[in-house]
Coordinates of C-alpha atoms in Angstrom, one line a residue:
X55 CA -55.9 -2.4 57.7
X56 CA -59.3 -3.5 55.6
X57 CA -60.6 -5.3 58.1
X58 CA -61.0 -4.7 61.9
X59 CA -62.3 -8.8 62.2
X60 CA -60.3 -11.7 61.8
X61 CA -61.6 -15.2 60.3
X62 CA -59.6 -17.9 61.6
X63 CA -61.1 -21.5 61.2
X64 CA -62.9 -21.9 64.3
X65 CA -63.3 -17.9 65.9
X66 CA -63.0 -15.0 64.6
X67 CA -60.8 -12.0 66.5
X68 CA -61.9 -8.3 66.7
X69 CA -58.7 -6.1 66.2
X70 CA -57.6 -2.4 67.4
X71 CA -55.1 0.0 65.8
X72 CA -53.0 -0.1 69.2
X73 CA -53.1 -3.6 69.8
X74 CA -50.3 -6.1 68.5
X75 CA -52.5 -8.0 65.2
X76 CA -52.8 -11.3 64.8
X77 CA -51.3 -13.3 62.5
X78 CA -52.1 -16.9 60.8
X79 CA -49.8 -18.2 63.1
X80 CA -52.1 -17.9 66.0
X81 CA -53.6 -21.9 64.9
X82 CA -50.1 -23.4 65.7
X83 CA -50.7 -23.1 69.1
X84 CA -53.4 -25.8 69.1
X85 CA -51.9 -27.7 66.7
X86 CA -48.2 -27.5 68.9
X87 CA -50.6 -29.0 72.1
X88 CA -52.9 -31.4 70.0
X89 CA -50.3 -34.6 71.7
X90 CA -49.6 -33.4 75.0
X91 CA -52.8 -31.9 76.0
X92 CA -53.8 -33.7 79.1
X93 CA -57.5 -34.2 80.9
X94 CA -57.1 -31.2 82.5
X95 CA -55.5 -28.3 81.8
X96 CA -54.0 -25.2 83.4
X97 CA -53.0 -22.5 80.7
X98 CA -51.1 -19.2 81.4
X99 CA -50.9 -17.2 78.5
X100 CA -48.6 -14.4 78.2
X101 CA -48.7 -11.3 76.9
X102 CA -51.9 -12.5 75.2
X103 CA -53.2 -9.1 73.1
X104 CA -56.1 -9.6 71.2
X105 CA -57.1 -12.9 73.1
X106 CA -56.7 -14.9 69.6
X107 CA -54.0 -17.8 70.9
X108 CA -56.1 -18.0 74.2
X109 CA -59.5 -18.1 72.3
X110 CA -57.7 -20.8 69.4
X111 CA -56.8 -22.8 72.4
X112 CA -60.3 -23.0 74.1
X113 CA -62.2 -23.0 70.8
X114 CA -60.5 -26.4 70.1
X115 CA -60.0 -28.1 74.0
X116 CA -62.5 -27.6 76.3
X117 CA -60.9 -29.2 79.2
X118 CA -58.7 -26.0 79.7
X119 CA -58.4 -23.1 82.8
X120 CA -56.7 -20.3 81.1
X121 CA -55.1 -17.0 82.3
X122 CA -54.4 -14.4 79.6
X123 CA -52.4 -11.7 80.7
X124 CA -51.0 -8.3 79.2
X125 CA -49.6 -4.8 80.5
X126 CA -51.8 -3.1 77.6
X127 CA -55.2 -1.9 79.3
X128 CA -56.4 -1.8 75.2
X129 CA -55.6 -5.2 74.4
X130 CA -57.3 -6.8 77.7
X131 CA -60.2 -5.1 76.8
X132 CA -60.5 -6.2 72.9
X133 CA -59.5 -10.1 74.4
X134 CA -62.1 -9.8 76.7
X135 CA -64.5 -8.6 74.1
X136 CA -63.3 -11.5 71.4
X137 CA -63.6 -14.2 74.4
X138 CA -67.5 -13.1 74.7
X139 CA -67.8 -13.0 70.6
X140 CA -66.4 -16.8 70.7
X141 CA -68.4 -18.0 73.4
X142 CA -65.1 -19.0 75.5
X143 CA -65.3 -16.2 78.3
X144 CA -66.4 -19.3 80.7
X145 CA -62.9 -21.0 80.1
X146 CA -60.3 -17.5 80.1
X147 CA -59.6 -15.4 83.0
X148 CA -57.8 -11.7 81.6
X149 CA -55.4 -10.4 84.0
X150 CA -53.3 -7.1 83.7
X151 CA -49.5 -8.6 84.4
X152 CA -46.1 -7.4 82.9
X153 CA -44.9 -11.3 82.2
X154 CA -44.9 -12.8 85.1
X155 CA -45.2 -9.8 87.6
X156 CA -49.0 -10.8 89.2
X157 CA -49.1 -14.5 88.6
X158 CA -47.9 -14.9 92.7
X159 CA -47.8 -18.8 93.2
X160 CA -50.0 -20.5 90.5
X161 CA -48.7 -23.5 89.0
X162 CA -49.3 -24.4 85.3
X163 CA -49.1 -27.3 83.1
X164 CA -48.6 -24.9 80.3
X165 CA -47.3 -21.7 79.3
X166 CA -47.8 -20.0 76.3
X167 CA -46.9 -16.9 74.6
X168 CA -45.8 -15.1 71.4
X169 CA -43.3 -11.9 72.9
X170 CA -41.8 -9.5 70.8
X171 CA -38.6 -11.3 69.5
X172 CA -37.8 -9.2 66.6
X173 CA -34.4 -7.0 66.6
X174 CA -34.7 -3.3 66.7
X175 CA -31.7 -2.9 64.7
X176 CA -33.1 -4.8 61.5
X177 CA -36.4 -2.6 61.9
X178 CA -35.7 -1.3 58.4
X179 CA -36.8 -4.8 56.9
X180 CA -40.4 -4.3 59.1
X181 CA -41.7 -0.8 57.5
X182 CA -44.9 -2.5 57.1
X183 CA -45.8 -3.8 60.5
X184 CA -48.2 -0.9 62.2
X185 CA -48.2 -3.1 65.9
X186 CA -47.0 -1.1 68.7
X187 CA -43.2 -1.5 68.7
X188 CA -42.9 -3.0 72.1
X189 CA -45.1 -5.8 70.6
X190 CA -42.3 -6.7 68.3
X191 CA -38.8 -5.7 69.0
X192 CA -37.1 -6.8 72.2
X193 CA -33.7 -6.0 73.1
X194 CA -30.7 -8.7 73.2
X195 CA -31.1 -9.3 69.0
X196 CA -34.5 -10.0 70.0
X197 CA -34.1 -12.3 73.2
X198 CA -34.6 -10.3 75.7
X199 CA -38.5 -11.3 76.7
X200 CA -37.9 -14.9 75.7
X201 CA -35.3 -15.7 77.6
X202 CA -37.2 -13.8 80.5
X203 CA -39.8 -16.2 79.9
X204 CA -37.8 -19.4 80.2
X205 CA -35.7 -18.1 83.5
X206 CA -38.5 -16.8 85.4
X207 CA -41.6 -20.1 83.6
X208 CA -39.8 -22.6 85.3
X209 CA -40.8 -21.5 88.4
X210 CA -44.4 -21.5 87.5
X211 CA -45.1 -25.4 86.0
X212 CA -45.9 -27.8 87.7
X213 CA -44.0 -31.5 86.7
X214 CA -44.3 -32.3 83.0
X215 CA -45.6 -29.5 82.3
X216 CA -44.6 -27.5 78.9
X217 CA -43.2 -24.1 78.1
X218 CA -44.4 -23.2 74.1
X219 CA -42.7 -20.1 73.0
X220 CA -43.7 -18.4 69.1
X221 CA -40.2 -16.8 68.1
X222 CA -37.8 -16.0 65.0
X223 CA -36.7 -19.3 62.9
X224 CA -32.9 -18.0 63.4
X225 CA -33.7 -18.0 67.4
X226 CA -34.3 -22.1 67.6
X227 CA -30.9 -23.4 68.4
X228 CA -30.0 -20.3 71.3
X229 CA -33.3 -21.1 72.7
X230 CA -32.5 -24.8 73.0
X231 CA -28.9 -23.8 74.7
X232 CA -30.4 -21.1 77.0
X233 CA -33.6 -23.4 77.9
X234 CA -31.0 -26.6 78.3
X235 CA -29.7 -24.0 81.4
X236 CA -33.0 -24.4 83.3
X237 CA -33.6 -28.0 82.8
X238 CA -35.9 -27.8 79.7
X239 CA -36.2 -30.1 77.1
X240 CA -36.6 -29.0 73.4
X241 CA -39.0 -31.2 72.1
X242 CA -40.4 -30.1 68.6
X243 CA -40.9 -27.1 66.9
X244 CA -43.7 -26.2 64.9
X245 CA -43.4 -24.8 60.9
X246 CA -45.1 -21.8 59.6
X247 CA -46.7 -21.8 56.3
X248 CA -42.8 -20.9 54.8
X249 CA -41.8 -23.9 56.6
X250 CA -39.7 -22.7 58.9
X251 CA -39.5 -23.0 63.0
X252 CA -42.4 -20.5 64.4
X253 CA -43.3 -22.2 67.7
X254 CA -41.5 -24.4 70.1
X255 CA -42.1 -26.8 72.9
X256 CA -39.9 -26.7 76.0
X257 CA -40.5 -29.4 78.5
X258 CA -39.6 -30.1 82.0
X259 CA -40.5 -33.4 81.8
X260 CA -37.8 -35.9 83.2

């Protein structure tokens, strides 16, 4: 790693060896809620590491109550850390929560999150990656957390409210079939700078 800070185009994120490291991809998130952001906003984000999609979020809509949760004591830490760097420690709460294990009966007009969705068994083809592993790999060819998400998220929004999930290009269409199970809408899916699928928006809307 050359570089233990991260220049994004609004914030900048402080980074530790053993906690998952952001990627570019981190700006989609504001750019996946730039229509359907509303005049207030209730944000859970899960499994949120560094604090970089959080801090993206609140860097560019200030109308926003977020949660930022993670089981790594590390990461909560750094988040809380980069939330005080970029000014936006006002607008996040950090809680320690495995998913959805200490989110009791909040509502939420959004959830967010970018889980480990990569496949243990094509690990070979990720030699370079240096995150811890259970940052990455999820069992299930890589389901496993997302569809976690989606079963257990629905109980936590409240109406038209909006599930957006960063995963694995190949991943769209199962996600739209499993999601379709718990009355969510696939709306759009964001590209990454390859062009293909990287973050998706799941609605409850009617």
């Amino acid at each position: 790693m050359k570089s233990n800070i991260i220049e994004f185009k609004k914030f900048k994120i402080k980074t530790a060896q053993d906690v998952f490291f952001p990627r570019d991809d981190v700006e989609i998130f504001p750019k996946a809620l730039k229509d359907i952001i509303k005049s207030k906003n209730k944000i859970l984000e899960l499994g949120t590491g560094t604090g970089a999609i959080s801090i993206a979020i609140a860097k560019n809509f200030s109308n926003t109550k977020i949660i930022a949760t993670d089981i790594n004591l590390s990461a909560l830490r750094i988040a809380k850390e980069n939330a005080k760097i970029n000014k936006v420690d006002k607008l996040i709460e950090f809680k320690t929560s495995n998913w959805f294990s200490k989110i009791q009966e909040d509502k939420f007009d959004f959830i967010v999150t970018n889980p480990p969705y990569l496949s243990k068994k094509n690990s070979s083809y990720y030699t370079e990656l240096s995150d811890p592993e259970n940052s990455l790999y999820a069992k299930n060819n890589g389901l496993d957390d997302i569809y976690k998400i989606i079963r257990l998220g629905v109980n936590y929004l409240n109406k038209d409210s909006y599930i957006i999930i960063e995963h694995s290009h190949n991943q769209t269409l199962l996600l739209k079939d499993y999601s379709y199970q718990y009355k969510l809408k696939l709306l759009s899916s964001e590209k990454d700078i390859l062009g293909f699928n990287r973050v998706s928006i799941f609605s409850n809307r009617v």
